[in-house]
């Protein structure tokens, strides 16, 4: 198919020539540089590339153009080449407008004009965009096909698993012609749904996520029996620990039961993370962190559930649900938290069939024209509201408290207020969910119980509370009454070290009640529930692991 293309569009001829010149100088041998002087001309070029089977790695668009601005062009360009990376070219005066637009559209970056010298202001950004594109590839025909029902919880779980693990796939409804043809070819009946067909033609009937992971080529088996450091949990804290552990020479293994990124990985856009002034999606941040960890030769295991912890002398041994074991000198617990179940009638029955916990970004297009309700008042709920507002007719945020100010960042509150199809309703709770086979309506209690209403609802997304996933620790590690892990100073009571502590020192700041076991991120008692602090604690935990190992 020839070299992949880097497309640039700017209506100013001098700027257009300058950026094309700089791009050819650095990337001309590996990429085809396509220059356009208007959005319409650029779209024609993209259509021609599509027809000829070409690939587009990056699209650069001027923010201010007549007839169609850069944001509008990139939205249409995404329909033709959804895997291409996207950036805006903008003047300093338009920076705020560009950032606001980026918050609502999946654009990767913006570049200020002029970008001299390009070695400092242009090429590093392009290098990062090209690296990201090369890592995800540009497969228009996905290797994996999933046949299922729109309102089936098992079908949703497989789609969500693949999406969160950045595995390209094609979704086929079982009641549509192409889906029926694939079921017939696999000699599969209704009892086989969801059906997963791999690139080599294998048909998996109602597979587990572990089977899907193996079919997708995700690593599920460790390369050794013993490590310097094993990290449990692949959220920001776990990924941070993996990057720093592996980069500092520790034989490092990261174990994740579901999908890398944790709750942060489901965020449609994180805007207050240091170093990303135009924001970054949870998927993008997770992908970059995972690639960074594997670059330093950290091993990553997917779909492996840790069910126990055992002390074997100086070794710490983790047991898996499938009976396997892995041992290490030190352990970092970074299992994060799970959303608390909503105790309302009908919720459990309809979960996965219109009721979802977390952002469930795979459901965005299916919400087109629907009334969507979101339960929660923290940042994750606000980010989800902005994401689904792109698709839904209306998004209603149901908040139990009197206002958002105590639980949500100011910038998100402002964005919600400025989005016309988002409504925030306070002092509200969901009492029930109703529907035959899938969610159709919910009952809402308002004004502190004085008013109940039942409204049509196309989808309900729940973001309430946080429960740590720590039951598997039993009594081995000290936890508070809610299950959060005590560490460092919280383990010292009346000047006394924790029961069973066998070291002539106090526990390190992130160390648990057992020497050599550390906790980082949301799973830790009294932690700050922010992505930046979780990453920082993951890095700090590795420093403390070194101190622990030096004293062994």
mmCIF file of N, CA and C in Angstrom, residues 127-250:
data_model
loop_
_atom_site.group_PDB
_atom_site.id
_atom_site.type_symbol
_atom_site.label_atom_id
_atom_site.label_comp_id
_atom_site.label_asym_id
_atom_site.label_seq_id
_atom_site.Cartn_x
_atom_site.Cartn_y
_atom_site.Cartn_z
ATOM 1 N N UNK A 127 6.520 12.889 16.724
ATOM 2 C CA UNK A 127 7.115 11.587 17.071
ATOM 3 C C UNK A 127 6.187 10.805 17.989
ATOM 4 N N UNK A 128 5.624 11.476 18.995
ATOM 5 C CA UNK A 128 4.729 10.803 19.942
ATOM 6 C C UNK A 128 3.453 10.322 19.251
ATOM 7 N N UNK A 129 2.910 11.163 18.361
ATOM 8 C CA UNK A 129 1.705 10.767 17.642
ATOM 9 C C UNK A 129 1.972 9.574 16.725
ATOM 10 N N UNK A 130 3.109 9.592 16.042
ATOM 11 C CA UNK A 130 3.445 8.487 15.141
ATOM 12 C C UNK A 130 3.727 7.206 15.914
ATOM 13 N N UNK A 131 4.396 7.330 17.057
ATOM 14 C CA UNK A 131 4.640 6.145 17.897
ATOM 15 C C UNK A 131 3.319 5.523 18.331
ATOM 16 N N UNK A 132 2.384 6.367 18.736
ATOM 17 C CA UNK A 132 1.079 5.862 19.176
ATOM 18 C C UNK A 132 0.337 5.187 18.021
ATOM 19 N N UNK A 133 0.399 5.792 16.834
ATOM 20 C CA UNK A 133 -0.269 5.188 15.675
ATOM 21 C C UNK A 133 0.362 3.851 15.311
ATOM 22 N N UNK A 134 1.679 3.791 15.337
ATOM 23 C CA UNK A 134 2.356 2.544 14.990
ATOM 24 C C UNK A 134 2.041 1.439 15.994
ATOM 25 N N UNK A 135 1.860 1.819 17.264
ATOM 26 C CA UNK A 135 1.584 0.821 18.298
ATOM 27 C C UNK A 135 0.192 0.212 18.130
ATOM 28 N N UNK A 136 -0.767 1.029 17.725
ATOM 29 C CA UNK A 136 -2.136 0.526 17.584
ATOM 30 C C UNK A 136 -2.410 -0.013 16.199
ATOM 31 N N UNK A 137 -1.580 0.374 15.215
ATOM 32 C CA UNK A 137 -1.773 -0.106 13.860
ATOM 33 C C UNK A 137 -2.927 0.594 13.171
ATOM 34 N N UNK A 138 -3.223 0.132 11.977
ATOM 35 C CA UNK A 138 -4.292 0.750 11.199
ATOM 36 C C UNK A 138 -5.059 -0.336 10.456
ATOM 37 N N UNK A 139 -5.565 -1.288 11.231
ATOM 38 C CA UNK A 139 -6.274 -2.398 10.612
ATOM 39 C C UNK A 139 -7.742 -2.022 10.443
ATOM 40 N N UNK A 140 -8.141 -1.762 9.220
ATOM 41 C CA UNK A 140 -9.530 -1.398 8.968
ATOM 42 C C UNK A 140 -10.442 -2.600 9.120
ATOM 43 N N UNK A 141 -9.938 -3.802 8.788
ATOM 44 C CA UNK A 141 -10.719 -5.016 8.990
ATOM 45 C C UNK A 141 -10.156 -5.686 10.242
ATOM 46 N N UNK A 142 -10.912 -5.684 11.310
ATOM 47 C CA UNK A 142 -10.425 -6.163 12.582
ATOM 48 C C UNK A 142 -10.242 -7.679 12.550
ATOM 49 N N UNK A 143 -9.277 -8.151 13.320
ATOM 50 C CA UNK A 143 -8.994 -9.578 13.359
ATOM 51 C C UNK A 143 -10.111 -10.348 14.043
ATOM 52 N N UNK A 144 -10.653 -9.803 15.108
ATOM 53 C CA UNK A 144 -11.627 -10.519 15.926
ATOM 54 C C UNK A 144 -13.030 -10.033 15.605
ATOM 55 N N UNK A 145 -13.953 -10.975 15.461
ATOM 56 C CA UNK A 145 -15.357 -10.628 15.252
ATOM 57 C C UNK A 145 -16.176 -11.185 16.414
ATOM 58 N N UNK A 146 -17.081 -10.377 16.910
ATOM 59 C CA UNK A 146 -17.934 -10.760 18.036
ATOM 60 C C UNK A 146 -19.381 -10.727 17.560
ATOM 61 N N UNK A 147 -20.075 -11.852 17.691
ATOM 62 C CA UNK A 147 -21.484 -11.939 17.340
ATOM 63 C C UNK A 147 -22.277 -12.058 18.632
ATOM 64 N N UNK A 148 -23.231 -11.155 18.816
ATOM 65 C CA UNK A 148 -23.994 -11.192 20.050
ATOM 66 C C UNK A 148 -25.270 -10.390 19.950
ATOM 67 N N UNK A 149 -25.930 -10.222 21.096
ATOM 68 C CA UNK A 149 -27.164 -9.461 21.177
ATOM 69 C C UNK A 149 -26.883 -8.104 21.818
ATOM 70 N N UNK A 150 -27.565 -7.092 21.330
ATOM 71 C CA UNK A 150 -27.395 -5.727 21.841
ATOM 72 C C UNK A 150 -27.628 -5.663 23.335
ATOM 73 N N UNK A 151 -28.614 -6.373 23.829
ATOM 74 C CA UNK A 151 -28.975 -6.252 25.248
ATOM 75 C C UNK A 151 -28.544 -7.457 26.065
ATOM 76 N N UNK A 152 -27.514 -8.142 25.639
ATOM 77 C CA UNK A 152 -27.003 -9.304 26.364
ATOM 78 C C UNK A 152 -25.835 -8.901 27.240
ATOM 79 N N UNK A 153 -25.898 -9.209 28.530
ATOM 80 C CA UNK A 153 -24.789 -8.863 29.430
ATOM 81 C C UNK A 153 -23.493 -9.579 29.045
ATOM 82 N N UNK A 154 -23.516 -10.903 28.740
ATOM 83 C CA UNK A 154 -22.256 -11.538 28.312
ATOM 84 C C UNK A 154 -21.678 -10.906 27.054
ATOM 85 N N UNK A 155 -22.547 -10.516 26.096
ATOM 86 C CA UNK A 155 -22.045 -9.858 24.891
ATOM 87 C C UNK A 155 -21.403 -8.525 25.231
ATOM 88 N N UNK A 156 -22.059 -7.766 26.103
ATOM 89 C CA UNK A 156 -21.493 -6.476 26.520
ATOM 90 C C UNK A 156 -20.152 -6.665 27.212
ATOM 91 N N UNK A 157 -20.048 -7.671 28.076
ATOM 92 C CA UNK A 157 -18.803 -7.872 28.823
ATOM 93 C C UNK A 157 -17.630 -8.144 27.888
ATOM 94 N N UNK A 158 -17.860 -8.912 26.833
ATOM 95 C CA UNK A 158 -16.773 -9.199 25.888
ATOM 96 C C UNK A 158 -16.402 -7.949 25.102
ATOM 97 N N UNK A 159 -17.394 -7.208 24.629
ATOM 98 C CA UNK A 159 -17.106 -5.972 23.895
ATOM 99 C C UNK A 159 -16.348 -4.987 24.776
ATOM 100 N N UNK A 160 -16.792 -4.842 26.025
ATOM 101 C CA UNK A 160 -16.146 -3.908 26.942
ATOM 102 C C UNK A 160 -14.720 -4.354 27.249
ATOM 103 N N UNK A 161 -14.514 -5.650 27.432
ATOM 104 C CA UNK A 161 -13.178 -6.177 27.713
ATOM 105 C C UNK A 161 -12.226 -5.883 26.560
ATOM 106 N N UNK A 162 -12.660 -6.158 25.331
ATOM 107 C CA UNK A 162 -11.806 -5.923 24.173
ATOM 108 C C UNK A 162 -11.499 -4.434 24.008
ATOM 109 N N UNK A 163 -12.521 -3.597 24.176
ATOM 110 C CA UNK A 163 -12.324 -2.156 24.007
ATOM 111 C C UNK A 163 -11.370 -1.607 25.047
ATOM 112 N N UNK A 164 -11.534 -1.999 26.301
ATOM 113 C CA UNK A 164 -10.683 -1.468 27.360
ATOM 114 C C UNK A 164 -9.250 -1.969 27.252
ATOM 115 N N UNK A 165 -9.053 -3.111 26.599
ATOM 116 C CA UNK A 165 -7.700 -3.629 26.399
ATOM 117 C C UNK A 165 -7.137 -3.261 25.032
ATOM 118 N N UNK A 166 -7.839 -2.336 24.319
ATOM 119 C CA UNK A 166 -7.371 -1.792 23.045
ATOM 120 C C UNK A 166 -7.162 -2.876 21.994
ATOM 121 N N UNK A 167 -8.038 -3.874 22.006
ATOM 122 C CA UNK A 167 -7.992 -4.943 21.008
ATOM 123 C C UNK A 167 -9.017 -4.622 19.923
ATOM 124 N N UNK A 168 -8.587 -4.406 18.673
ATOM 125 C CA UNK A 168 -9.551 -4.119 17.599
ATOM 126 C C UNK A 168 -10.479 -5.302 17.377
ATOM 127 N N UNK A 169 -11.748 -5.029 17.198
ATOM 128 C CA UNK A 169 -12.710 -6.088 16.940
ATOM 129 C C UNK A 169 -13.857 -5.531 16.122
ATOM 130 N N UNK A 170 -14.646 -6.421 15.549
ATOM 131 C CA UNK A 170 -15.829 -6.025 14.796
ATOM 132 C C UNK A 170 -17.050 -6.624 15.457
ATOM 133 N N UNK A 171 -18.029 -5.788 15.752
ATOM 134 C CA UNK A 171 -19.257 -6.221 16.416
ATOM 135 C C UNK A 171 -20.328 -6.516 15.374
ATOM 136 N N UNK A 172 -20.953 -7.696 15.474
ATOM 137 C CA UNK A 172 -22.019 -8.104 14.568
ATOM 138 C C UNK A 172 -23.221 -8.531 15.389
ATOM 139 N N UNK A 173 -24.352 -7.913 15.141
ATOM 140 C CA UNK A 173 -25.584 -8.302 15.831
ATOM 141 C C UNK A 173 -26.055 -9.652 15.319
ATOM 142 N N UNK A 174 -26.476 -10.512 16.245
ATOM 143 C CA UNK A 174 -26.867 -11.872 15.867
ATOM 144 C C UNK A 174 -28.115 -11.906 15.005
ATOM 145 N N UNK A 175 -28.934 -10.857 15.061
ATOM 146 C CA UNK A 175 -30.175 -10.845 14.286
ATOM 147 C C UNK A 175 -30.048 -10.089 12.965
ATOM 148 N N UNK A 176 -28.834 -9.724 12.587
ATOM 149 C CA UNK A 176 -28.601 -9.068 11.309
ATOM 150 C C UNK A 176 -27.960 -10.060 10.338
ATOM 151 N N UNK A 177 -28.091 -9.816 9.030
ATOM 152 C CA UNK A 177 -27.643 -10.823 8.046
ATOM 153 C C UNK A 177 -26.208 -11.297 8.220
ATOM 154 N N UNK A 178 -25.265 -10.357 8.394
ATOM 155 C CA UNK A 178 -23.864 -10.775 8.487
ATOM 156 C C UNK A 178 -23.609 -11.594 9.742
ATOM 157 N N UNK A 179 -24.267 -11.211 10.852
ATOM 158 C CA UNK A 179 -24.141 -11.987 12.076
ATOM 159 C C UNK A 179 -24.707 -13.382 11.926
ATOM 160 N N UNK A 180 -25.871 -13.482 11.272
ATOM 161 C CA UNK A 180 -26.478 -14.803 11.054
ATOM 162 C C UNK A 180 -25.597 -15.678 10.173
ATOM 163 N N UNK A 181 -25.007 -15.063 9.135
ATOM 164 C CA UNK A 181 -24.134 -15.844 8.252
ATOM 165 C C UNK A 181 -22.937 -16.404 9.004
ATOM 166 N N UNK A 182 -22.366 -15.601 9.904
ATOM 167 C CA UNK A 182 -21.201 -16.066 10.662
ATOM 168 C C UNK A 182 -21.597 -17.182 11.632
ATOM 169 N N UNK A 183 -22.773 -17.077 12.251
ATOM 170 C CA UNK A 183 -23.253 -18.139 13.135
ATOM 171 C C UNK A 183 -23.459 -19.439 12.350
ATOM 172 N N UNK A 184 -24.029 -19.325 11.155
ATOM 173 C CA UNK A 184 -24.246 -20.512 10.335
ATOM 174 C C UNK A 184 -22.924 -21.140 9.915
ATOM 175 N N UNK A 185 -21.958 -20.290 9.549
ATOM 176 C CA UNK A 185 -20.647 -20.813 9.135
ATOM 177 C C UNK A 185 -19.953 -21.551 10.275
ATOM 178 N N UNK A 186 -20.204 -21.081 11.495
ATOM 179 C CA UNK A 186 -19.590 -21.711 12.671
ATOM 180 C C UNK A 186 -20.443 -22.847 13.218
ATOM 181 N N UNK A 187 -21.585 -23.109 12.532
ATOM 182 C CA UNK A 187 -22.516 -24.143 12.986
ATOM 183 C C UNK A 187 -22.905 -23.916 14.444
ATOM 184 N N UNK A 188 -23.212 -22.649 14.741
ATOM 185 C CA UNK A 188 -23.511 -22.244 16.121
ATOM 186 C C UNK A 188 -24.961 -21.794 16.229
ATOM 187 N N UNK A 189 -25.626 -22.230 17.276
ATOM 188 C CA UNK A 189 -27.004 -21.845 17.505
ATOM 189 C C UNK A 189 -27.104 -20.739 18.536
ATOM 190 N N UNK A 190 -28.328 -20.389 18.961
ATOM 191 C CA UNK A 190 -28.531 -19.314 19.941
ATOM 192 C C UNK A 190 -27.791 -19.552 21.249
ATOM 193 N N UNK A 191 -27.614 -20.836 21.595
ATOM 194 C CA UNK A 191 -26.927 -21.138 22.860
ATOM 195 C C UNK A 191 -25.434 -20.809 22.798
ATOM 196 N N UNK A 192 -24.905 -20.524 21.606
ATOM 197 C CA UNK A 192 -23.481 -20.235 21.447
ATOM 198 C C UNK A 192 -23.156 -18.754 21.565
ATOM 199 N N UNK A 193 -24.177 -17.913 21.714
ATOM 200 C CA UNK A 193 -23.974 -16.463 21.741
ATOM 201 C C UNK A 193 -23.630 -16.013 23.159
ATOM 202 N N UNK A 194 -22.625 -15.143 23.316
ATOM 203 C CA UNK A 194 -21.822 -14.503 22.278
ATOM 204 C C UNK A 194 -20.793 -15.456 21.664
ATOM 205 N N UNK A 195 -20.593 -15.268 20.365
ATOM 206 C CA UNK A 195 -19.623 -16.057 19.621
ATOM 207 C C UNK A 195 -18.466 -15.146 19.231
ATOM 208 N N UNK A 196 -17.251 -15.596 19.510
ATOM 209 C CA UNK A 196 -16.050 -14.854 19.143
ATOM 210 C C UNK A 196 -15.295 -15.651 18.085
ATOM 211 N N UNK A 197 -15.055 -15.027 16.929
ATOM 212 C CA UNK A 197 -14.326 -15.674 15.843
ATOM 213 C C UNK A 197 -12.974 -14.989 15.705
ATOM 214 N N UNK A 198 -11.911 -15.760 15.833
ATOM 215 C CA UNK A 198 -10.559 -15.214 15.815
ATOM 216 C C UNK A 198 -10.067 -15.025 14.384
ATOM 217 N N UNK A 199 -8.914 -14.396 14.252
ATOM 218 C CA UNK A 199 -8.348 -14.119 12.927
ATOM 219 C C UNK A 199 -8.061 -15.392 12.151
ATOM 220 N N UNK A 200 -7.720 -16.481 12.845
ATOM 221 C CA UNK A 200 -7.415 -17.732 12.150
ATOM 222 C C UNK A 200 -8.641 -18.623 11.983
ATOM 223 N N UNK A 201 -9.822 -18.065 12.264
ATOM 224 C CA UNK A 201 -11.053 -18.792 11.978
ATOM 225 C C UNK A 201 -11.586 -19.646 13.104
ATOM 226 N N UNK A 202 -10.962 -19.619 14.266
ATOM 227 C CA UNK A 202 -11.484 -20.388 15.402
ATOM 228 C C UNK A 202 -12.739 -19.712 15.946
ATOM 229 N N UNK A 203 -13.738 -20.515 16.291
ATOM 230 C CA UNK A 203 -14.986 -19.995 16.851
ATOM 231 C C UNK A 203 -15.061 -20.367 18.332
ATOM 232 N N UNK A 204 -15.183 -19.352 19.169
ATOM 233 C CA UNK A 204 -15.264 -19.562 20.619
ATOM 234 C C UNK A 204 -16.696 -19.262 21.068
ATOM 235 N N UNK A 205 -17.356 -20.256 21.612
ATOM 236 C CA UNK A 205 -18.739 -20.099 22.053
ATOM 237 C C UNK A 205 -18.798 -19.703 23.519
ATOM 238 N N UNK A 206 -19.448 -18.579 23.798
ATOM 239 C CA UNK A 206 -19.595 -18.052 25.163
ATOM 240 C C UNK A 206 -18.264 -18.116 25.924
ATOM 241 N N UNK A 207 -17.212 -17.549 25.368
ATOM 242 C CA UNK A 207 -15.889 -17.673 25.998
ATOM 243 C C UNK A 207 -15.766 -16.828 27.257
ATOM 244 N N UNK A 208 -14.863 -17.218 28.121
ATOM 245 C CA UNK A 208 -14.493 -16.393 29.266
ATOM 246 C C UNK A 208 -13.570 -15.283 28.787
ATOM 247 N N UNK A 209 -13.396 -14.253 29.613
ATOM 248 C CA UNK A 209 -12.473 -13.185 29.224
ATOM 249 C C UNK A 209 -11.048 -13.719 29.114
ATOM 250 N N UNK A 210 -10.710 -14.724 29.912
ATOM 251 C CA UNK A 210 -9.370 -15.307 29.806
ATOM 252 C C UNK A 210 -9.183 -15.967 28.445
ATOM 253 N N UNK A 211 -10.206 -16.654 27.952
ATOM 254 C CA UNK A 211 -10.116 -17.279 26.634
ATOM 255 C C UNK A 211 -10.040 -16.233 25.524
ATOM 256 N N UNK A 212 -10.805 -15.149 25.693
ATOM 257 C CA UNK A 212 -10.749 -14.061 24.718
ATOM 258 C C UNK A 212 -9.365 -13.417 24.723
ATOM 259 N N UNK A 213 -8.814 -13.215 25.921
ATOM 260 C CA UNK A 213 -7.482 -12.610 26.030
ATOM 261 C C UNK A 213 -6.443 -13.453 25.320
ATOM 262 N N UNK A 214 -6.503 -14.755 25.517
ATOM 263 C CA UNK A 214 -5.540 -15.646 24.865
ATOM 264 C C UNK A 214 -5.706 -15.605 23.350
ATOM 265 N N UNK A 215 -6.972 -15.590 22.881
ATOM 266 C CA UNK A 215 -7.228 -15.541 21.443
ATOM 267 C C UNK A 215 -6.755 -14.228 20.837
ATOM 268 N N UNK A 216 -6.815 -13.144 21.622
ATOM 269 C CA UNK A 216 -6.401 -11.828 21.137
ATOM 270 C C UNK A 216 -4.901 -11.617 21.242
ATOM 271 N N UNK A 217 -4.188 -12.572 21.822
ATOM 272 C CA UNK A 217 -2.742 -12.446 21.939
ATOM 273 C C UNK A 217 -2.279 -11.655 23.143
ATOM 274 N N UNK A 218 -3.183 -11.411 24.089
ATOM 275 C CA UNK A 218 -2.768 -10.718 25.311
ATOM 276 C C UNK A 218 -2.006 -11.691 26.202
ATOM 277 N N UNK A 219 -0.924 -11.249 26.847
ATOM 278 C CA UNK A 219 -0.134 -12.167 27.675
ATOM 279 C C UNK A 219 -0.891 -12.597 28.924
ATOM 280 N N UNK A 220 -0.951 -13.882 29.171
ATOM 281 C CA UNK A 220 -1.660 -14.413 30.340
ATOM 282 C C UNK A 220 -0.806 -15.358 31.182
ATOM 283 N N UNK A 221 0.427 -15.607 30.748
ATOM 284 C CA UNK A 221 1.301 -16.550 31.461
ATOM 285 C C UNK A 221 2.617 -15.875 31.810
ATOM 286 N N UNK A 222 3.057 -15.956 33.077
ATOM 287 C CA UNK A 222 4.326 -15.321 33.457
ATOM 288 C C UNK A 222 5.510 -16.036 32.835
ATOM 289 N N UNK A 223 6.580 -15.284 32.647
ATOM 290 C CA UNK A 223 7.773 -15.853 32.034
ATOM 291 C C UNK A 223 8.704 -16.531 33.012
ATOM 292 N N UNK A 224 8.476 -16.352 34.311
ATOM 293 C CA UNK A 224 9.327 -16.961 35.330
ATOM 294 C C UNK A 224 8.484 -17.246 36.566
ATOM 295 N N UNK A 225 9.092 -17.926 37.536
ATOM 296 C CA UNK A 225 8.376 -18.271 38.778
ATOM 297 C C UNK A 225 8.635 -17.273 39.890
ATOM 298 N N UNK A 226 9.728 -16.519 39.772
ATOM 299 C CA UNK A 226 10.115 -15.628 40.872
ATOM 300 C C UNK A 226 10.559 -14.290 40.295
ATOM 301 N N UNK A 227 10.126 -13.202 40.960
ATOM 302 C CA UNK A 227 10.437 -11.845 40.511
ATOM 303 C C UNK A 227 10.974 -11.026 41.679
ATOM 304 N N UNK A 228 11.626 -9.936 41.334
ATOM 305 C CA UNK A 228 11.976 -8.977 42.381
ATOM 306 C C UNK A 228 10.731 -8.284 42.909
ATOM 307 N N UNK A 229 9.824 -7.949 41.984
ATOM 308 C CA UNK A 229 8.641 -7.163 42.334
ATOM 309 C C UNK A 229 7.443 -7.644 41.529
ATOM 310 N N UNK A 230 6.351 -7.915 42.228
ATOM 311 C CA UNK A 230 5.081 -8.215 41.579
ATOM 312 C C UNK A 230 4.077 -7.146 41.999
ATOM 313 N N UNK A 231 3.410 -6.564 41.026
ATOM 314 C CA UNK A 231 2.420 -5.512 41.257
ATOM 315 C C UNK A 231 1.043 -6.083 40.948
ATOM 316 N N UNK A 232 0.111 -5.929 41.863
ATOM 317 C CA UNK A 232 -1.240 -6.443 41.680
ATOM 318 C C UNK A 232 -2.158 -5.265 41.365
ATOM 319 N N UNK A 233 -2.603 -5.180 40.127
ATOM 320 C CA UNK A 233 -3.489 -4.097 39.723
ATOM 321 C C UNK A 233 -2.846 -3.216 38.674
ATOM 322 N N UNK A 234 -3.571 -2.981 37.556
ATOM 323 C CA UNK A 234 -3.008 -2.245 36.438
ATOM 324 C C UNK A 234 -3.578 -0.867 36.245
ATOM 325 N N UNK A 235 -4.019 -0.207 37.324
ATOM 326 C CA UNK A 235 -4.448 1.178 37.238
ATOM 327 C C UNK A 235 -3.252 2.114 37.231
ATOM 328 N N UNK A 236 -3.484 3.417 37.413
ATOM 329 C CA UNK A 236 -2.365 4.374 37.390
ATOM 330 C C UNK A 236 -1.264 4.062 38.402
ATOM 331 N N UNK A 237 -1.639 3.644 39.611
ATOM 332 C CA UNK A 237 -0.626 3.325 40.620
ATOM 333 C C UNK A 237 0.197 2.114 40.196
ATOM 334 N N UNK A 238 -0.482 1.061 39.722
ATOM 335 C CA UNK A 238 0.224 -0.134 39.295
ATOM 336 C C UNK A 238 1.113 0.105 38.090
ATOM 337 N N UNK A 239 0.604 0.851 37.112
ATOM 338 C CA UNK A 239 1.413 1.165 35.937
ATOM 339 C C UNK A 239 2.602 2.043 36.301
ATOM 340 N N UNK A 240 2.382 3.002 37.203
ATOM 341 C CA UNK A 240 3.492 3.834 37.661
ATOM 342 C C UNK A 240 4.575 3.000 38.324
ATOM 343 N N UNK A 241 4.157 2.058 39.166
ATOM 344 C CA UNK A 241 5.129 1.187 39.823
ATOM 345 C C UNK A 241 5.851 0.304 38.816
ATOM 346 N N UNK A 242 5.125 -0.165 37.800
ATOM 347 C CA UNK A 242 5.754 -1.026 36.789
ATOM 348 C C UNK A 242 6.808 -0.268 35.994
ATOM 349 N N UNK A 243 6.491 0.967 35.610
ATOM 350 C CA UNK A 243 7.453 1.770 34.850
ATOM 351 C C UNK A 243 8.713 2.008 35.672
ATOM 352 N N UNK A 244 8.559 2.450 36.913
ATOM 353 C CA UNK A 244 9.732 2.765 37.732
ATOM 354 C C UNK A 244 10.459 1.507 38.174
ATOM 355 N N UNK A 245 9.743 0.447 38.499
ATOM 356 C CA UNK A 245 10.409 -0.783 38.905
ATOM 357 C C UNK A 245 11.261 -1.360 37.795
ATOM 358 N N UNK A 246 10.664 -1.499 36.613
ATOM 359 C CA UNK A 246 11.401 -2.089 35.497
ATOM 360 C C UNK A 246 12.527 -1.182 35.028
ATOM 361 N N UNK A 247 12.288 0.130 35.014
ATOM 362 C CA UNK A 247 13.325 1.047 34.532
ATOM 363 C C UNK A 247 14.517 1.099 35.477
ATOM 364 N N UNK A 248 14.307 0.702 36.719
ATOM 365 C CA UNK A 248 15.405 0.705 37.691
ATOM 366 C C UNK A 248 16.004 -0.674 37.890
ATOM 367 N N UNK A 249 15.729 -1.580 36.966
ATOM 368 C CA UNK A 249 16.431 -2.861 36.953
ATOM 369 C C UNK A 249 15.783 -3.987 37.718
ATOM 370 N N UNK A 250 14.601 -3.781 38.298
ATOM 371 C CA UNK A 250 13.940 -4.860 39.022
ATOM 372 C C UNK A 250 13.206 -5.770 38.037
#
